[in-house]
mmCIF file of C-alpha atoms in Angstrom:
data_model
loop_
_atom_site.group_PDB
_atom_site.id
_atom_site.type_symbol
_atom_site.label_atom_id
_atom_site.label_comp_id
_atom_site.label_asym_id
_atom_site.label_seq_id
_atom_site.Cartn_x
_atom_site.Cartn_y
_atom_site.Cartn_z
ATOM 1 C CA UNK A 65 8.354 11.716 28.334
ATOM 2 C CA UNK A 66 8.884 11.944 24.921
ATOM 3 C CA UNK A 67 8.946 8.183 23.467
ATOM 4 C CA UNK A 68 5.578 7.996 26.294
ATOM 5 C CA UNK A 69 4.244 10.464 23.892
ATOM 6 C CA UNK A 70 5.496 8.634 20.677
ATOM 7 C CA UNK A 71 3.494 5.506 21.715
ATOM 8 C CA UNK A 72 0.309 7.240 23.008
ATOM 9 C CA UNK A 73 0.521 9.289 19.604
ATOM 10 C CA UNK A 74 0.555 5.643 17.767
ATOM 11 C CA UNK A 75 -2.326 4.164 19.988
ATOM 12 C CA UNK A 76 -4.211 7.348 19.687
ATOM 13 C CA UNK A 77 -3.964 7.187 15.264
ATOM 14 C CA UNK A 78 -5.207 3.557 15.533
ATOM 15 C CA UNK A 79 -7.928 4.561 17.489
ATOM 16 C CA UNK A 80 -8.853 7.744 16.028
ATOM 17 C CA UNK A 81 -8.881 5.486 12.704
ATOM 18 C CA UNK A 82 -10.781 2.855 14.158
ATOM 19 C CA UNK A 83 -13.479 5.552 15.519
ATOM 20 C CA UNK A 84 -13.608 7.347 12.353
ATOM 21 C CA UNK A 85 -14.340 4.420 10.322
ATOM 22 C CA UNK A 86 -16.606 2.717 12.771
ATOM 23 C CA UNK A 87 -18.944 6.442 12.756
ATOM 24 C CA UNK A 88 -18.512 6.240 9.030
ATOM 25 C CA UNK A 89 -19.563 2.594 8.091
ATOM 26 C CA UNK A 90 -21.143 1.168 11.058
ATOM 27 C CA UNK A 91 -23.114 3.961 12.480
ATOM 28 C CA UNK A 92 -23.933 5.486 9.344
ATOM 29 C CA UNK A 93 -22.939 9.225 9.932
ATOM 30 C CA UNK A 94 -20.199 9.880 7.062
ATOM 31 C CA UNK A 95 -19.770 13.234 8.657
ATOM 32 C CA UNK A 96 -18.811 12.578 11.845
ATOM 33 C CA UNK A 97 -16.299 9.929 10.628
ATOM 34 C CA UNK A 98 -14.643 12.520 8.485
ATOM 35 C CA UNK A 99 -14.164 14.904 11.586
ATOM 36 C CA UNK A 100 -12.532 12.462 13.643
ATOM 37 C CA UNK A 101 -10.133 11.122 10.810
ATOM 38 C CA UNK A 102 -9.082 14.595 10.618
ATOM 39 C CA UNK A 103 -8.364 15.057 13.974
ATOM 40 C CA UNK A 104 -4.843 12.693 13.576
ATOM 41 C CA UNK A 105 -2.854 15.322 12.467
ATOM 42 C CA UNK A 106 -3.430 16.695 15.749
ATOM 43 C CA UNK A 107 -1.634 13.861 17.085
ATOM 44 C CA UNK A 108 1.747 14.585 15.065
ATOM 45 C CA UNK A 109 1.364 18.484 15.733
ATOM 46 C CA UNK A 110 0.800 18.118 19.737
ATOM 47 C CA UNK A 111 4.011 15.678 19.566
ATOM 48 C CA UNK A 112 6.399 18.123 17.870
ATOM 49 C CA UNK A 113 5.044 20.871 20.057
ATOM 50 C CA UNK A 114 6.103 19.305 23.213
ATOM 51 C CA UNK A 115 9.034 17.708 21.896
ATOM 52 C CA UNK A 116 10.256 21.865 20.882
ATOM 53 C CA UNK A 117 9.031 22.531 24.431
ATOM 54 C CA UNK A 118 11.428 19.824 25.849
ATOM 55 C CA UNK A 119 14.148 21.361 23.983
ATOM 56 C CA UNK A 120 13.672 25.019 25.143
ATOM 57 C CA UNK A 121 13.601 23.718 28.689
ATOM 58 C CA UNK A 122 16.844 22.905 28.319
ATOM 59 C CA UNK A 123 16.685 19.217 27.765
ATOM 60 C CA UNK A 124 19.832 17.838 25.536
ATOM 61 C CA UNK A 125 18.824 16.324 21.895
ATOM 62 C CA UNK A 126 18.691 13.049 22.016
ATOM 63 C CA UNK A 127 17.695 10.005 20.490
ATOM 64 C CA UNK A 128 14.308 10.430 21.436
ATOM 65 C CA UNK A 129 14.111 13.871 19.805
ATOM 66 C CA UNK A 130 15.219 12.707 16.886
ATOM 67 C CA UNK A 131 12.898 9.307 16.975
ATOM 68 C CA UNK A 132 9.688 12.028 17.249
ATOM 69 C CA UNK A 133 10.966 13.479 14.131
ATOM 70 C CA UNK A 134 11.304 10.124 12.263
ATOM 71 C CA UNK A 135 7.792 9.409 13.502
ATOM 72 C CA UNK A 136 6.262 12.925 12.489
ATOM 73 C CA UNK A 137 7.878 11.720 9.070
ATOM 74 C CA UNK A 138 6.453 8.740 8.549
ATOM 75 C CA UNK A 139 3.035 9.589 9.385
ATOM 76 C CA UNK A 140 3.306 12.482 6.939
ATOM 77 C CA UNK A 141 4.557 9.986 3.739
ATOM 78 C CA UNK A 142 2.535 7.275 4.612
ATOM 79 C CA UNK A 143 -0.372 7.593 6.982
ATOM 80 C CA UNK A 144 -2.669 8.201 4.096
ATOM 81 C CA UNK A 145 -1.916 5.539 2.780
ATOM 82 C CA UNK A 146 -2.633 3.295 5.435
ATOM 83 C CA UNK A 147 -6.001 5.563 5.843
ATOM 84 C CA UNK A 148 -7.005 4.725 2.392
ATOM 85 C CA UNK A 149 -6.638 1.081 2.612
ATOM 86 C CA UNK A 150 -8.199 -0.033 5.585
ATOM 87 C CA UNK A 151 -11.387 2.777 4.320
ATOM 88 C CA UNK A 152 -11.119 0.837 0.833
ATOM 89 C CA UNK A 153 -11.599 -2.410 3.188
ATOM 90 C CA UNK A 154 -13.866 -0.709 5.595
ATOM 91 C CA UNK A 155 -16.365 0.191 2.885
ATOM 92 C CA UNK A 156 -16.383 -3.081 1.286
ATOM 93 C CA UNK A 157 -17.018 -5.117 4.466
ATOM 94 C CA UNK A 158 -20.079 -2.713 5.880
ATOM 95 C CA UNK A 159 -20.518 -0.418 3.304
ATOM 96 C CA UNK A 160 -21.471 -2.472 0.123
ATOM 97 C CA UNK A 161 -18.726 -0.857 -1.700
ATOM 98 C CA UNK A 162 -16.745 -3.407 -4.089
ATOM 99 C CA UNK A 163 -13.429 -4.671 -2.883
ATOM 100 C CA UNK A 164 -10.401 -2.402 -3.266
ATOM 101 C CA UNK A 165 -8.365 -3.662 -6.266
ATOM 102 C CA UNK A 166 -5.093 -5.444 -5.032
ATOM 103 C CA UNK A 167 -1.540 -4.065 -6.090
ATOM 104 C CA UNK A 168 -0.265 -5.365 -9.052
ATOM 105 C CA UNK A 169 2.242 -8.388 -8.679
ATOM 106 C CA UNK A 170 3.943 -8.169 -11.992
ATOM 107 C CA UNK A 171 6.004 -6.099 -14.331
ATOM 108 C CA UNK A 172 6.263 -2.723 -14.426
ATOM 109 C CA UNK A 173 3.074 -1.784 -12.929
ATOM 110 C CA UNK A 174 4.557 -3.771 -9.903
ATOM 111 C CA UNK A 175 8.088 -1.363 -10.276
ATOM 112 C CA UNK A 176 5.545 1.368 -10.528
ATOM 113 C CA UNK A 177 3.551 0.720 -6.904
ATOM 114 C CA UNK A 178 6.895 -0.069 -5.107
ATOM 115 C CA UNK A 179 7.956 3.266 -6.649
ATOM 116 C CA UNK A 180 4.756 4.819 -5.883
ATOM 117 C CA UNK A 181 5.496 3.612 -1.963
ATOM 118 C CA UNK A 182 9.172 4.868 -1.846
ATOM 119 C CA UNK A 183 7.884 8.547 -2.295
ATOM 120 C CA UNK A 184 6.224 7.977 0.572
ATOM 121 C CA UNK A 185 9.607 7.197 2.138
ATOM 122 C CA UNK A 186 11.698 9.603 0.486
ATOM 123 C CA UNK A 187 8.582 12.266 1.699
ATOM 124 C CA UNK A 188 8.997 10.738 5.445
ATOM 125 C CA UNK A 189 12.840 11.556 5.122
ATOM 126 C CA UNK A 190 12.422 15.172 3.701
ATOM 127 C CA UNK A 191 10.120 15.891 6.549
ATOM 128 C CA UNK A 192 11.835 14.230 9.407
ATOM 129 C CA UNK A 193 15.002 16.114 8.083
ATOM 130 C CA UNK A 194 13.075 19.421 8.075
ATOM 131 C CA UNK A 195 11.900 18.902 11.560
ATOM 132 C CA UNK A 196 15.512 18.356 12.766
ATOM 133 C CA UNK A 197 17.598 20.894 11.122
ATOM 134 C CA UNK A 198 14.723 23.190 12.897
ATOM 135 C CA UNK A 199 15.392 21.916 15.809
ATOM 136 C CA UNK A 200 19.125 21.858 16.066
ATOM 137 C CA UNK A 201 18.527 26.048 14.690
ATOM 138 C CA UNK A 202 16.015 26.147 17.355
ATOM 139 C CA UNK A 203 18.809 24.650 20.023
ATOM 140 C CA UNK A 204 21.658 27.136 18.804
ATOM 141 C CA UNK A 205 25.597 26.487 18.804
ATOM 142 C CA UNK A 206 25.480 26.378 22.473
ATOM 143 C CA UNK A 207 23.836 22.901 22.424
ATOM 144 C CA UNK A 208 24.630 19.460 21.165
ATOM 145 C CA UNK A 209 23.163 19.013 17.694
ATOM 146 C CA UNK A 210 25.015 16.183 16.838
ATOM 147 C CA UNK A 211 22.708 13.413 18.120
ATOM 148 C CA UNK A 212 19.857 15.581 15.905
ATOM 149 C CA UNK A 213 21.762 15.639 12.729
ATOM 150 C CA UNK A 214 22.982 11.581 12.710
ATOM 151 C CA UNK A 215 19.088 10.886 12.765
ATOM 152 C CA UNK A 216 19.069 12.938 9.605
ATOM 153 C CA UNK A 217 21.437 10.745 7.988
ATOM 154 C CA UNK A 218 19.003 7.704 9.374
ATOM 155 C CA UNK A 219 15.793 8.919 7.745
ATOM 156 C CA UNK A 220 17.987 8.892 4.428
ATOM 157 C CA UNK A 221 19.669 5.759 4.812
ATOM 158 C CA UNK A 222 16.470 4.102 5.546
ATOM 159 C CA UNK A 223 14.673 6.111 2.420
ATOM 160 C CA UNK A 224 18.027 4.552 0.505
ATOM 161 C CA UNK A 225 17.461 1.076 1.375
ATOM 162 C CA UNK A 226 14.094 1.488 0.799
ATOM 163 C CA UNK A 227 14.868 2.766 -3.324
ATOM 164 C CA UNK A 228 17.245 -0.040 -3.917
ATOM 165 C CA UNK A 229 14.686 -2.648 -3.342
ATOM 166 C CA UNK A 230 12.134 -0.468 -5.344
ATOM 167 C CA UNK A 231 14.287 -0.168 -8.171
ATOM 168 C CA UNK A 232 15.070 -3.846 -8.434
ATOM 169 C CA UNK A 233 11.360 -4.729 -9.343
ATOM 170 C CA UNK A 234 12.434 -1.990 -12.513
ATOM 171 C CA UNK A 235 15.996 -3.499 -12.998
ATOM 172 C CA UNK A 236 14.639 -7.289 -12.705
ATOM 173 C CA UNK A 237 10.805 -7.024 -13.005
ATOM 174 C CA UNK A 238 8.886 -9.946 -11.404
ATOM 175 C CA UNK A 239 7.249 -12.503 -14.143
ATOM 176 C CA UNK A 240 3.554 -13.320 -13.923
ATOM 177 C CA UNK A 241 3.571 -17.224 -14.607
ATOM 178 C CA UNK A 242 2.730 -18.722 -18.012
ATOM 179 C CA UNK A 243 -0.233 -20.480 -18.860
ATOM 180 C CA UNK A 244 -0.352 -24.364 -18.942
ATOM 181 C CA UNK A 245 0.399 -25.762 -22.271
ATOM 182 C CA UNK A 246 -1.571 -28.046 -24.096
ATOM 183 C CA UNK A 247 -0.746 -31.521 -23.872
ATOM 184 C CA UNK A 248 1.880 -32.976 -26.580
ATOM 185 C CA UNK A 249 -0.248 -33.404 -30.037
ATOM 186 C CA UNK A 250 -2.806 -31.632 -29.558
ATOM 187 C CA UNK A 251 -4.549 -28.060 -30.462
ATOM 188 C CA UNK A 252 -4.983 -25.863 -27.773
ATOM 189 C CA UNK A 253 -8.869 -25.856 -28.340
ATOM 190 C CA UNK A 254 -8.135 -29.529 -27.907
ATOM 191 C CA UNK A 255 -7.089 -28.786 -24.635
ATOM 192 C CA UNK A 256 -10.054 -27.877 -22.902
ATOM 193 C CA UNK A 257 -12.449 -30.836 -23.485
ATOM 194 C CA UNK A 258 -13.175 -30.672 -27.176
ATOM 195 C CA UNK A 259 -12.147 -33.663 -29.002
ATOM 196 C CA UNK A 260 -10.802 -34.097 -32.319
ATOM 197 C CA UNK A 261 -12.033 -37.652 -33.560
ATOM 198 C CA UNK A 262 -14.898 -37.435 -35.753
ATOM 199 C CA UNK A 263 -18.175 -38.345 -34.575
ATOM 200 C CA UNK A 264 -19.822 -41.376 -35.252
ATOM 201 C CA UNK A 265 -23.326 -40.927 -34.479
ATOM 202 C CA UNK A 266 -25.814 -38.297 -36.309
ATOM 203 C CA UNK A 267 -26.196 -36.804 -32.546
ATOM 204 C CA UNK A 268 -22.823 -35.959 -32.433
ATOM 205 C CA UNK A 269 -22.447 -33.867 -35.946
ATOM 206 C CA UNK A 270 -23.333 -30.463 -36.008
ATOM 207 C CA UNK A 271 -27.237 -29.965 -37.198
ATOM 208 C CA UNK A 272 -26.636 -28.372 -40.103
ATOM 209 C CA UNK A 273 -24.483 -31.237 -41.174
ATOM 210 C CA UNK A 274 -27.627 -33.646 -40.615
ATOM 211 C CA UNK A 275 -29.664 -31.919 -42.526
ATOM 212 C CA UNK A 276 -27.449 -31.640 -45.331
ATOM 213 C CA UNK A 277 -27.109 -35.565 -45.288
ATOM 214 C CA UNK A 278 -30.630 -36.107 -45.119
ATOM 215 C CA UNK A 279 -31.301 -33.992 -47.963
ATOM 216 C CA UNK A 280 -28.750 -36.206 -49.320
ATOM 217 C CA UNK A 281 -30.692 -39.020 -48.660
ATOM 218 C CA UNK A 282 -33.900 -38.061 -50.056
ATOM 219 C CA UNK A 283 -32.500 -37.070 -53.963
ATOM 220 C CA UNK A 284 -31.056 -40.647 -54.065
#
């Protein structure tokens, strides 16, 4: 029952997202879409209700107690985020709005977004952790917390992995490629279609040059 709830909970956030924006950009009532983006937290509180309900009927933790909590944690550090970028995308495609600006790809500000997204993580562990140490309180010493408390060490393992690969962009920060060169011998204004020969014909000299050689001319 409970990973049957997990994956209705998923389906539902897609399609309370793709409701909300649709009522938001398509049918032009801003309103409305805002009410029914709000109603996703629902989602993660009816899960954790009936996964505490399981529990207190006597069901033995599990693995699929402890995958609720991982997924009650992730929605919590990162579901805004996803929110926010598909709305940046949403208003830009039917609402006029200019594209979202795209993540950097180099240097630190790059070390600072994948930093930026690890929070997210580290807040998905904190809150799946939370969620479990309740429950194995909530189960007692007369149950077997053990399966509960290993998923704890998941969420942190996976939040781990996660900050090693953010904190290589910092250690070794990605290079944004250099700019062609100008070809051997020549200036780099030379390098994008001026030419450095002298011109022959009057056409070709600045106009204040001809006009200097024709008053030139004349005083001979």
């Amino acid at each position: 029952m409970i990973v049957t709830l997990i994956v209705v909970c998923e389906v539902g956030f897609w399609v309370l997202l793709a409701a909300g924006l649709a009522a938001r950009y398509l049918l032009r009532m801003p309103r409305t879409g805002v009410a029914i983006l709000l109603c996703e937290p629902l989602l993660e509180v009816l899960l954790l209700v009936v996964t505490a309900i399981d529990l207190k009927n006597g069901a033995d933790p599990s693995w699929k107690h402890g995958l609720a909590a991982l997924y009650i944690g992730y929605t919590v550090g990162h579901g805004h985020r996803t929110v926010k970028w598909l709305d940046g995308h949403a208003a830009h495609r039917f609402g006029g709005a200019p594209p979202p600006p795209k993540p950097p790809k180099y240097g630190m500000a790059r070390a600072r977004h994948e930093g930026a997204i690890w929070l997210g993580s580290a807040v998905a562990a904190a809150v799946a952790s939370g969620l479990l140490l309740l429950a194995s309180w909530y189960v007692g010493d007369d149950g077997n917390t053990d399966g509960l408390r290993h998923w704890i060490y998941v969420a942190w393992r996976a939040a781990g992995i996660h900050g090693l690969i953010a904190l290589s962009y910092a250690i070794w920060p990605k290079k944004a490629p250099e700019a062609p060169e100008a070809p051997h011998g020549l200036p780099h204004d030379c390098s994008h279609g001026s030419s450095a020969v002298p011109a022959r014909d009057p056409e070709d000299v600045p106009d204040r040059l001809v006009r200097g050689a024709r008053k030139d001319e004349e005083q001979v």
